[in-house]
């Protein structure tokens, strides 16, 4: 009878299996190899950099941090040590930000990983409870709380990291989709799903188009026209084939003015990825114009010949940036990223080594095919390492890591400010205001190169950064096996998990519930004090809604530092005018009638600028932009063309001011006129 009762108890869930956690072997610490760098200068920079100079860096290593400490951190722990305060003391963790246990951080398929109190006896004192009973009650409440639902059917290569994140959060995954709406839809490539009417999607409409090399270059160039000193982190660029004559003329002019200048240029196909089609040239005549450029536009940029070297190798940084919202603008930066190394020692470009891609190109997808590529379980060695390990090496050699982080944060914010105006046009087209549709967020991959003087330079922005946490290993010719990559898993799982925590749709509900709980606890404490209770029971303190999870690896940088950067958002305000006069919702181009309405309502026409001149301006600018290969699905004036027309109008009205002041003055004037019309 006892055996039968025990069997029934097991079938009903009385016994549980616990999956043993998978741990990595301890990583051996190695002494740092020689590092080639120069200390960054203290001068230069615009208003934003000066304001950020004293800012607390995201993930700056504490003093004395070396590679050995980084290697000794247990798997699943936060990627960086606690951030420093101004006085040099490590920041304390807030309540509920407990370190993630190694088993919980690395375990796959773990059930019930949360801490659970031991079954204690009932306390004899008045107002006290046994911790086991309270833990059981909390477990029951957590089980009754509806779990966040995630549709992962289109996650593609990010699926494995997403699954681990969902297990750590204890959310509910639907790998084959769901008939009922989900809270979150995780897409692997882009936002092209008209059947989603609610919830959140991890892609913005138009993001893939916006970060293509030509579109990004145009957006940054517009900001360089307005604020040349603030946007000097992007290499000088020309768009091919339309700007090829301009490229030849400017290079010739610069060589004539400085005969010692011997530049190198890098040609990047517009739609290329993973290093496809990229090559280096020493002279404009070396560009392969026959066929490929005509059918496949490209960007040619001045090549950065003096990069920072580590172990005599060139490397770049992949940083993960979360664009949580467009309106209001919310930006988060991951405290750790990846450093991707070339596999041949670096030499400055010459006619003999221009073709050596393993020396000049940092793309992981290229260097993995090199015989010198090193897969490593150590974050300090190998061909792919954590960015925090590079920061530790720089810090140990006296580099100003806080300034470096402030420069990187400034670069990221300024780049997103350049991209958001057109993103808003795409957003209102795919998800018009007042109609059912999802809200969006997106993880972006910023590729950044550090110069020898530690100045960060933006290489490109990726709308779909790789979130794979394994690599292919060739067992025999043509036979491959997927092998886990600890460095990738350490960084990428944290980014996905904490992105989900930030967009958690039930967070507000939990906050409201927590506030009610705090009120009840306060009332209970008053009763205990009235009864003469000596102290408040520790078990009655409110617990974190996310027990067992580490503090967020994503640091908010906007709107946290909005005051330092809001003056740069001029094009954003121009885009607001553009959207206002589009007329028909769901379109991305302004017709001639809409442009005339804009001019008339804003009182911009006069005896010196007639409506006939308005029509000529519209036709000339629109025709030129349409000839550049801009989207021909709709006829009319795109946002970039409208911005150019707006700059022309500002220059006509405010002739004696610098361009950014002309544009700012015209914007203020137009919003004042439109506000008066609205009041009438």
Short mmCIF file of N, CA, C and O in Angstrom, two decimals, residues 13 15 44 76 93 113 151 153 201 209-210 219 248 269 306 322 332 338 427 431 439 446 508 565 573 583 606 608 635:
data_model
loop_
_atom_site.label_atom_id
_atom_site.label_comp_id
_atom_site.label_asym_id
_atom_site.label_seq_id
_atom_site.Cartn_x
_atom_site.Cartn_y
_atom_site.Cartn_z
N UNK A 13 3.13 14.70 -9.41
CA UNK A 13 4.09 15.80 -9.36
C UNK A 13 4.78 15.94 -8.03
O UNK A 13 5.43 16.94 -7.78
N UNK A 15 7.27 14.28 -6.95
CA UNK A 15 8.72 14.21 -7.15
C UNK A 15 9.05 14.93 -8.43
O UNK A 15 8.33 14.84 -9.40
N UNK A 44 39.27 69.05 -27.97
CA UNK A 44 38.37 68.73 -29.07
C UNK A 44 37.01 68.33 -28.58
O UNK A 44 36.71 68.22 -27.40
N UNK A 76 27.70 32.85 -16.64
CA UNK A 76 26.37 33.32 -16.25
C UNK A 76 26.40 34.58 -15.43
O UNK A 76 25.36 35.17 -15.18
N UNK A 93 24.44 47.16 -5.18
CA UNK A 93 23.28 46.64 -5.90
C UNK A 93 22.01 47.07 -5.20
O UNK A 93 21.93 47.10 -3.98
N UNK A 113 14.07 27.26 -11.48
CA UNK A 113 15.42 27.61 -11.04
C UNK A 113 15.44 28.60 -9.90
O UNK A 113 16.49 28.91 -9.39
N UNK A 151 6.00 34.70 -29.48
CA UNK A 151 5.97 33.95 -30.74
C UNK A 151 7.38 33.94 -31.31
O UNK A 151 7.90 34.97 -31.74
N UNK A 153 8.36 31.85 -33.87
CA UNK A 153 8.32 31.05 -35.10
C UNK A 153 9.17 31.66 -36.21
O UNK A 153 9.52 30.97 -37.17
N UNK A 201 6.65 43.98 -31.52
CA UNK A 201 7.49 43.30 -32.51
C UNK A 201 8.91 43.82 -32.36
O UNK A 201 9.12 45.02 -32.17
N UNK A 209 16.08 49.18 -44.46
CA UNK A 209 16.40 50.14 -45.52
C UNK A 209 17.22 51.31 -45.00
O UNK A 209 18.11 51.82 -45.69
N UNK A 210 16.94 51.74 -43.77
CA UNK A 210 17.59 52.94 -43.23
C UNK A 210 19.07 52.73 -42.93
O UNK A 210 19.86 53.69 -43.01
N UNK A 219 22.08 60.06 -44.44
CA UNK A 219 21.53 60.59 -43.19
C UNK A 219 22.62 61.28 -42.36
O UNK A 219 22.41 62.37 -41.82
N UNK A 248 36.37 61.88 -57.75
CA UNK A 248 37.63 62.08 -58.48
C UNK A 248 38.12 63.51 -58.31
O UNK A 248 39.31 63.75 -58.03
N UNK A 269 29.82 47.63 -51.25
CA UNK A 269 28.52 47.56 -51.95
C UNK A 269 27.37 47.90 -51.00
O UNK A 269 27.39 47.52 -49.82
N UNK A 306 45.36 54.10 -39.42
CA UNK A 306 46.06 53.99 -38.14
C UNK A 306 45.08 53.54 -37.04
O UNK A 306 44.71 54.31 -36.16
N UNK A 322 19.82 48.98 -27.99
CA UNK A 322 18.37 48.76 -28.02
C UNK A 322 17.68 50.09 -28.29
O UNK A 322 17.81 51.04 -27.50
N UNK A 332 19.13 52.38 -25.29
CA UNK A 332 19.92 51.66 -24.29
C UNK A 332 21.16 51.08 -24.98
O UNK A 332 21.09 50.66 -26.14
N UNK A 338 31.34 42.63 -28.31
CA UNK A 338 32.31 41.69 -28.84
C UNK A 338 33.42 42.45 -29.58
O UNK A 338 33.15 43.44 -30.25
N UNK A 427 7.40 54.42 -40.05
CA UNK A 427 6.52 53.90 -38.99
C UNK A 427 5.08 54.33 -39.22
O UNK A 427 4.16 53.51 -39.14
N UNK A 431 2.26 51.62 -39.72
CA UNK A 431 1.38 51.54 -38.54
C UNK A 431 0.79 52.93 -38.32
O UNK A 431 1.23 53.67 -37.44
N UNK A 439 3.37 47.77 -31.31
CA UNK A 439 4.45 48.71 -31.05
C UNK A 439 5.77 47.99 -31.34
O UNK A 439 5.81 46.76 -31.39
N UNK A 446 26.10 48.02 -33.67
CA UNK A 446 26.98 49.11 -34.09
C UNK A 446 28.40 48.56 -34.24
O UNK A 446 28.95 48.01 -33.28
N UNK A 508 4.26 47.00 -15.88
CA UNK A 508 3.43 48.03 -15.27
C UNK A 508 2.42 47.42 -14.30
O UNK A 508 2.20 47.93 -13.20
N UNK A 565 21.87 66.55 -26.00
CA UNK A 565 21.78 66.21 -27.42
C UNK A 565 20.53 66.75 -28.11
O UNK A 565 20.42 66.65 -29.33
N UNK A 573 12.49 67.60 -36.25
CA UNK A 573 11.39 68.57 -36.28
C UNK A 573 10.95 68.86 -37.72
O UNK A 573 9.77 69.10 -37.98
N UNK A 583 -0.79 64.45 -45.74
CA UNK A 583 -2.21 64.35 -46.13
C UNK A 583 -2.70 62.94 -45.97
O UNK A 583 -3.26 62.56 -44.94
N UNK A 606 6.09 84.95 -51.13
CA UNK A 606 5.98 86.40 -51.16
C UNK A 606 6.34 86.89 -52.55
O UNK A 606 6.45 86.09 -53.50
N UNK A 608 9.12 87.90 -53.66
CA UNK A 608 10.41 87.38 -54.10
C UNK A 608 10.41 85.87 -54.30
O UNK A 608 11.37 85.32 -54.85
N UNK A 635 5.11 58.16 -56.31
CA UNK A 635 5.60 59.39 -56.92
C UNK A 635 5.51 60.51 -55.89
O UNK A 635 4.62 60.51 -55.04
#
